[in-house]
Amino acid sequence: MTWTVNASIMWPDLSPREQVTAVAAAGFSRAEFWWPFAGPVPERTEVDTFVAALADAGVQLTGLNFFAGDMAAGERGVLSHPGRSEEFRANVAAVAEIARATGCRAFNALHGNRLPGVPHEEQDALAVENLRWAADAVAPLGGVVLLEPLSGAPDHPLQTAADALAVIEAVDRDNMKLLADFYHLAVNGEDVAAVVEAHAADFGHIQIADAPGRHEPGTGELPLLHWVSRARDLGYAGDVALEYAPLGEDPFAWLARGGRG
């Protein structure tokens, strides 16, 4: 199994450089991040510091979110919001720069919440346009754009795998894939086992957290490792990301240290 750690949720109080160090200290050699900078286009020194931290720690960047707005305030993406395309596309260029420096090839694009007073059709059409832009921008790098359903965000239009797959079909790019976050799908009432059976070979990425609680495997009721194993059997060959908020003193106690790197 190839594991990667989502450093942003695992160590939210640390700086990006400190998060990279924590990944390595926990015995992992692969990590993904939500967008680790305050704005869509970081300063050169910020990027250089981040890239150098990964290299110094021997950690491979496996995934990076595009800028998703003010997450703390409840925003979940900007690419479907009229008036913010320029901001999103500038961020795509910044992401591509980081990709060239790190070898990262997977990029998560959050769709954006529904905006009051703006027709859904207008938001959806803009989302498709901007997702095509992003997919085309990272394609020469071998990059894949990921799209995921979310839980805990009632204004977010992608709640099920079918919701995300419909957008992916409309984008019509070979490097646009479903991000199967088993936690979000399960919390939203999805039959995760059925999604795995139907789509595992075409998943662009898997993320896991147990439910209830969004903590490490074994703290809730989800058969996460069974779903992961079944996805492997059906052809999924990518990373499996640990994207959960730590609950226990050692949030990786369920995974032997020798199996993390």
GROMACS .gro file of C-alpha atoms in nm:
model
  261
    1MET     CA    1   0.000   0.000   0.000
    2THR     CA    2   0.121   0.350  -0.083
    3TRP     CA    3   0.014   0.590   0.190
    4THR     CA    4   0.034   0.967   0.183
    5VAL     CA    5  -0.046   1.203   0.471
    6ASN     CA    6  -0.258   1.514   0.443
    7ALA     CA    7  -0.036   1.742   0.648
    8SER     CA    8  -0.284   2.032   0.649
    9ILE     CA    9  -0.551   1.852   0.850
   10MET     CA   10  -0.309   1.642   1.054
   11TRP     CA   11  -0.105   1.934   1.192
   12PRO     CA   12  -0.320   2.246   1.138
   13ASP     CA   13  -0.134   2.461   1.391
   14LEU     CA   14   0.209   2.420   1.230
   15SER     CA   15   0.361   2.619   0.946
   16PRO     CA   16   0.398   2.438   0.610
   17ARG     CA   17   0.770   2.385   0.677
   18GLU     CA   18   0.694   2.241   1.022
   19GLN     CA   19   0.422   2.020   0.874
   20VAL     CA   20   0.672   1.871   0.630
   21THR     CA   21   0.907   1.798   0.919
   22ALA     CA   22   0.622   1.633   1.110
   23VAL     CA   23   0.543   1.409   0.812
   24ALA     CA   24   0.899   1.280   0.804
   25ALA     CA   25   0.916   1.241   1.182
   26ALA     CA   26   0.604   1.022   1.171
   27GLY     CA   27   0.779   0.789   0.929
   28PHE     CA   28   0.611   0.893   0.604
   29SER     CA   29   0.784   0.992   0.283
   30ARG     CA   30   0.479   1.119   0.094
   31ALA     CA   31   0.244   1.408   0.177
   32GLU     CA   32  -0.038   1.613   0.035
   33PHE     CA   33  -0.155   1.961   0.134
   34TRP     CA   34  -0.455   2.182   0.110
   35TRP     CA   35  -0.344   2.516  -0.035
   36PRO     CA   36  -0.068   2.606   0.217
   37PHE     CA   37  -0.055   2.981   0.149
   38ALA     CA   38  -0.279   3.271   0.249
   39GLY     CA   39  -0.360   3.398  -0.101
   40PRO     CA   40  -0.393   3.247  -0.447
   41VAL     CA   41  -0.048   3.363  -0.562
   42PRO     CA   42   0.218   3.328  -0.292
   43GLU     CA   43   0.541   3.522  -0.275
   44ARG     CA   44   0.843   3.358  -0.438
   45THR     CA   45   1.011   3.323  -0.099
   46GLU     CA   46   0.711   3.133   0.037
   47VAL     CA   47   0.722   2.886  -0.251
   48ASP     CA   48   1.098   2.844  -0.226
   49THR     CA   49   1.074   2.777   0.148
   50PHE     CA   50   0.801   2.517   0.097
   51VAL     CA   51   0.985   2.338  -0.185
   52ALA     CA   52   1.312   2.340   0.009
   53ALA     CA   53   1.142   2.195   0.317
   54LEU     CA   54   1.012   1.901   0.113
   55ALA     CA   55   1.354   1.837  -0.039
   56ASP     CA   56   1.537   1.867   0.293
   57ALA     CA   57   1.298   1.622   0.463
   58GLY     CA   58   1.296   1.375   0.174
   59VAL     CA   59   0.918   1.407   0.143
   60GLN     CA   60   0.749   1.375  -0.196
   61LEU     CA   61   0.457   1.611  -0.255
   62THR     CA   62   0.181   1.386  -0.389
   63GLY     CA   63  -0.116   1.623  -0.392
   64LEU     CA   64  -0.203   1.990  -0.366
   65ASN     CA   65  -0.534   2.172  -0.351
   66PHE     CA   66  -0.597   2.468  -0.572
   67PHE     CA   67  -0.679   2.786  -0.380
   68ALA     CA   68  -1.030   2.743  -0.240
   69GLY     CA   69  -1.102   3.085  -0.091
   70ASP     CA   70  -1.140   3.151   0.281
   71MET     CA   71  -1.188   2.797   0.409
   72ALA     CA   72  -1.211   2.912   0.773
   73ALA     CA   73  -1.505   3.134   0.677
   74GLY     CA   74  -1.681   2.848   0.501
   75GLU     CA   75  -1.573   2.895   0.141
   76ARG     CA   76  -1.518   2.570  -0.047
   77GLY     CA   77  -1.372   2.678  -0.377
   78VAL     CA   78  -1.399   2.981  -0.604
   79LEU     CA   79  -1.389   2.836  -0.955
   80SER     CA   80  -1.768   2.845  -0.996
   81HIS     CA   81  -1.802   3.202  -0.868
   82PRO     CA   82  -1.853   3.480  -1.125
   83GLY     CA   83  -1.590   3.746  -1.086
   84ARG     CA   84  -1.325   3.512  -0.944
   85SER     CA   85  -1.203   3.332  -1.256
   86GLU     CA   86  -0.899   3.557  -1.288
   87GLU     CA   87  -0.808   3.478  -0.927
   88PHE     CA   88  -0.849   3.104  -0.982
   89ARG     CA   89  -0.653   3.100  -1.307
   90ALA     CA   90  -0.366   3.294  -1.151
   91ASN     CA   91  -0.360   3.026  -0.884
   92VAL     CA   92  -0.349   2.753  -1.148
   93ALA     CA   93  -0.028   2.909  -1.278
   94ALA     CA   94   0.117   2.915  -0.926
   95VAL     CA   95   0.022   2.550  -0.874
   96ALA     CA   96   0.188   2.454  -1.202
   97GLU     CA   97   0.506   2.626  -1.087
   98ILE     CA   98   0.508   2.421  -0.766
   99ALA     CA   99   0.437   2.108  -0.969
  100ARG     CA  100   0.740   2.168  -1.186
  101ALA     CA  101   0.958   2.215  -0.878
  102THR     CA  102   0.832   1.914  -0.681
  103GLY     CA  103   0.703   1.655  -0.926
  104CYS     CA  104   0.354   1.675  -0.776
  105ARG     CA  105   0.097   1.550  -1.026
  106ALA     CA  106  -0.242   1.549  -0.846
  107PHE     CA  107  -0.439   1.868  -0.788
  108ASN     CA  108  -0.769   1.892  -0.601
  109ALA     CA  109  -1.017   2.153  -0.727
  110LEU     CA  110  -1.304   2.241  -0.493
  111HIS     CA  111  -1.609   2.339  -0.697
  112GLY     CA  112  -1.738   2.628  -0.486
  113ASN     CA  113  -2.056   2.672  -0.281
  114ARG     CA  114  -2.380   2.789  -0.433
  115LEU     CA  115  -2.409   3.167  -0.440
  116PRO     CA  116  -2.744   3.328  -0.362
  117GLY     CA  117  -2.891   3.527  -0.646
  118VAL     CA  118  -2.676   3.361  -0.915
  119PRO     CA  119  -2.849   3.099  -1.133
  120HIS     CA  120  -2.713   2.752  -1.074
  121GLU     CA  121  -2.669   2.705  -1.447
  122GLU     CA  122  -2.437   3.006  -1.462
  123GLN     CA  123  -2.225   2.875  -1.177
  124ASP     CA  124  -2.209   2.526  -1.325
  125ALA     CA  125  -2.109   2.651  -1.670
  126LEU     CA  126  -1.831   2.863  -1.520
  127ALA     CA  127  -1.709   2.568  -1.313
  128VAL     CA  128  -1.680   2.352  -1.624
  129GLU     CA  129  -1.494   2.629  -1.810
  130ASN     CA  130  -1.245   2.680  -1.527
  131LEU     CA  131  -1.194   2.309  -1.470
  132ARG     CA  132  -1.109   2.268  -1.837
  133TRP     CA  133  -0.861   2.553  -1.800
  134ALA     CA  134  -0.699   2.384  -1.502
  135ALA     CA  135  -0.689   2.041  -1.666
  136ASP     CA  136  -0.534   2.182  -1.981
  137ALA     CA  137  -0.277   2.377  -1.780
  138VAL     CA  138  -0.144   2.075  -1.587
  139ALA     CA  139  -0.176   1.821  -1.868
  140PRO     CA  140   0.172   1.896  -2.013
  141LEU     CA  141   0.314   1.815  -1.668
  142GLY     CA  142   0.135   1.482  -1.651
  143GLY     CA  143  -0.103   1.634  -1.397
  144VAL     CA  144  -0.451   1.519  -1.299
  145VAL     CA  145  -0.726   1.749  -1.170
  146LEU     CA  146  -0.940   1.591  -0.899
  147LEU     CA  147  -1.298   1.671  -0.806
  148GLU     CA  148  -1.463   1.551  -0.486
  149PRO     CA  149  -1.802   1.554  -0.317
  150LEU     CA  150  -1.795   1.725   0.023
  151SER     CA  151  -1.983   1.681   0.348
  152GLY     CA  152  -2.051   1.944   0.612
  153ALA     CA  153  -2.109   2.212   0.349
  154PRO     CA  154  -2.483   2.228   0.274
  155ASP     CA  155  -2.436   2.493   0.004
  156HIS     CA  156  -2.184   2.283  -0.186
  157PRO     CA  157  -2.347   2.130  -0.497
  158LEU     CA  158  -2.135   1.813  -0.507
  159GLN     CA  159  -2.265   1.580  -0.239
  160THR     CA  160  -2.247   1.239  -0.410
  161ALA     CA  161  -2.015   1.058  -0.647
  162ALA     CA  162  -2.278   1.099  -0.919
  163ASP     CA  163  -2.276   1.477  -0.869
  164ALA     CA  164  -1.901   1.494  -0.922
  165LEU     CA  165  -1.899   1.246  -1.209
  166ALA     CA  166  -2.159   1.453  -1.396
  167VAL     CA  167  -1.928   1.756  -1.380
  168ILE     CA  168  -1.629   1.544  -1.482
  169GLU     CA  169  -1.822   1.419  -1.784
  170ALA     CA  170  -1.911   1.777  -1.881
  171VAL     CA  171  -1.547   1.888  -1.850
  172ASP     CA  172  -1.453   1.611  -2.094
  173ARG     CA  173  -1.081   1.592  -2.022
  174ASP     CA  174  -0.890   1.266  -1.981
  175ASN     CA  175  -0.696   1.409  -1.687
  176MET     CA  176  -1.006   1.503  -1.487
  177LYS     CA  177  -1.084   1.237  -1.224
  178LEU     CA  178  -1.300   1.162  -0.922
  179LEU     CA  179  -1.146   1.204  -0.578
  180ALA     CA  180  -1.312   0.935  -0.368
  181ASP     CA  181  -1.306   1.060  -0.012
  182PHE     CA  182  -1.466   0.770   0.173
  183TYR     CA  183  -1.543   0.988   0.477
  184HIS     CA  184  -1.734   1.255   0.285
  185LEU     CA  185  -1.924   0.996   0.081
  186ALA     CA  186  -2.023   0.792   0.386
  187VAL     CA  187  -2.131   1.093   0.591
  188ASN     CA  188  -2.349   1.207   0.302
  189GLY     CA  189  -2.527   0.871   0.300
  190GLU     CA  190  -2.356   0.729  -0.008
  191ASP     CA  191  -2.329   0.352  -0.057
  192VAL     CA  192  -1.949   0.363  -0.061
  193ALA     CA  193  -1.912  -0.007  -0.137
  194ALA     CA  194  -2.126   0.040  -0.448
  195VAL     CA  195  -1.920   0.341  -0.559
  196VAL     CA  196  -1.604   0.134  -0.520
  197GLU     CA  197  -1.750  -0.152  -0.723
  198ALA     CA  198  -1.864   0.079  -1.002
  199HIS     CA  199  -1.578   0.326  -1.027
  200ALA     CA  200  -1.263   0.212  -0.843
  201ALA     CA  201  -1.057   0.156  -1.156
  202ASP     CA  202  -1.127   0.515  -1.260
  203PHE     CA  203  -1.064   0.684  -0.924
  204GLY     CA  204  -0.808   0.961  -0.946
  205HIS     CA  205  -0.736   0.948  -0.574
  206ILE     CA  206  -0.863   0.802  -0.245
  207GLN     CA  207  -0.877   0.976   0.093
  208ILE     CA  208  -0.984   0.812   0.417
  209ALA     CA  209  -1.109   0.909   0.763
  210ASP     CA  210  -1.338   0.720   0.996
  211ALA     CA  211  -1.691   0.825   1.084
  212PRO     CA  212  -1.839   0.953   1.297
  213GLY     CA  213  -1.575   1.209   1.391
  214ARG     CA  214  -1.335   1.224   1.093
  215HIS     CA  215  -1.055   1.063   1.290
  216GLU     CA  216  -0.812   0.775   1.235
  217PRO     CA  217  -0.925   0.429   1.121
  218GLY     CA  218  -1.068   0.228   1.408
  219THR     CA  219  -1.222   0.525   1.589
  220GLY     CA  220  -1.553   0.498   1.405
  221GLU     CA  221  -1.766   0.248   1.219
  222LEU     CA  222  -1.645   0.255   0.857
  223PRO     CA  223  -1.475  -0.050   0.697
  224LEU     CA  224  -1.212   0.177   0.546
  225LEU     CA  225  -0.937  -0.077   0.493
  226HIS     CA  226  -1.181  -0.322   0.334
  227TRP     CA  227  -1.294  -0.053   0.088
  228VAL     CA  228  -0.933   0.035   0.011
  229SER     CA  229  -0.843  -0.330  -0.044
  230ARG     CA  230  -1.142  -0.381  -0.270
  231ALA     CA  231  -1.053  -0.071  -0.472
  232ARG     CA  232  -0.706  -0.218  -0.520
  233ASP     CA  233  -0.856  -0.548  -0.636
  234LEU     CA  234  -1.063  -0.359  -0.893
  235GLY     CA  235  -0.770  -0.171  -1.041
  236TYR     CA  236  -0.703   0.139  -0.833
  237ALA     CA  237  -0.326   0.183  -0.825
  238GLY     CA  238  -0.280   0.529  -0.673
  239ASP     CA  239  -0.202   0.665  -0.330
  240VAL     CA  240  -0.435   0.640  -0.032
  241ALA     CA  241  -0.433   0.962   0.168
  242LEU     CA  242  -0.476   0.983   0.543
  243GLU     CA  243  -0.694   1.292   0.567
  244TYR     CA  244  -0.821   1.293   0.921
  245ALA     CA  245  -0.805   1.498   1.239
  246PRO     CA  246  -0.598   1.317   1.502
  247LEU     CA  247  -0.790   1.186   1.801
  248GLY     CA  248  -0.551   0.959   1.988
  249GLU     CA  249  -0.206   1.040   2.123
  250ASP     CA  250  -0.060   0.852   1.825
  251PRO     CA  251  -0.292   0.897   1.526
  252PHE     CA  252  -0.086   0.644   1.328
  253ALA     CA  253  -0.084   0.364   1.587
  254TRP     CA  254  -0.304   0.153   1.359
  255LEU     CA  255  -0.032   0.149   1.091
  256ALA     CA  256   0.307  -0.011   1.160
  257ARG     CA  257   0.590   0.236   1.115
  258GLY     CA  258   0.761   0.008   0.865
  259GLY     CA  259   0.457   0.029   0.637
  260ARG     CA  260   0.431   0.408   0.624
  261GLY     CA  261   0.717   0.511   0.397
   0.00000   0.00000   0.00000
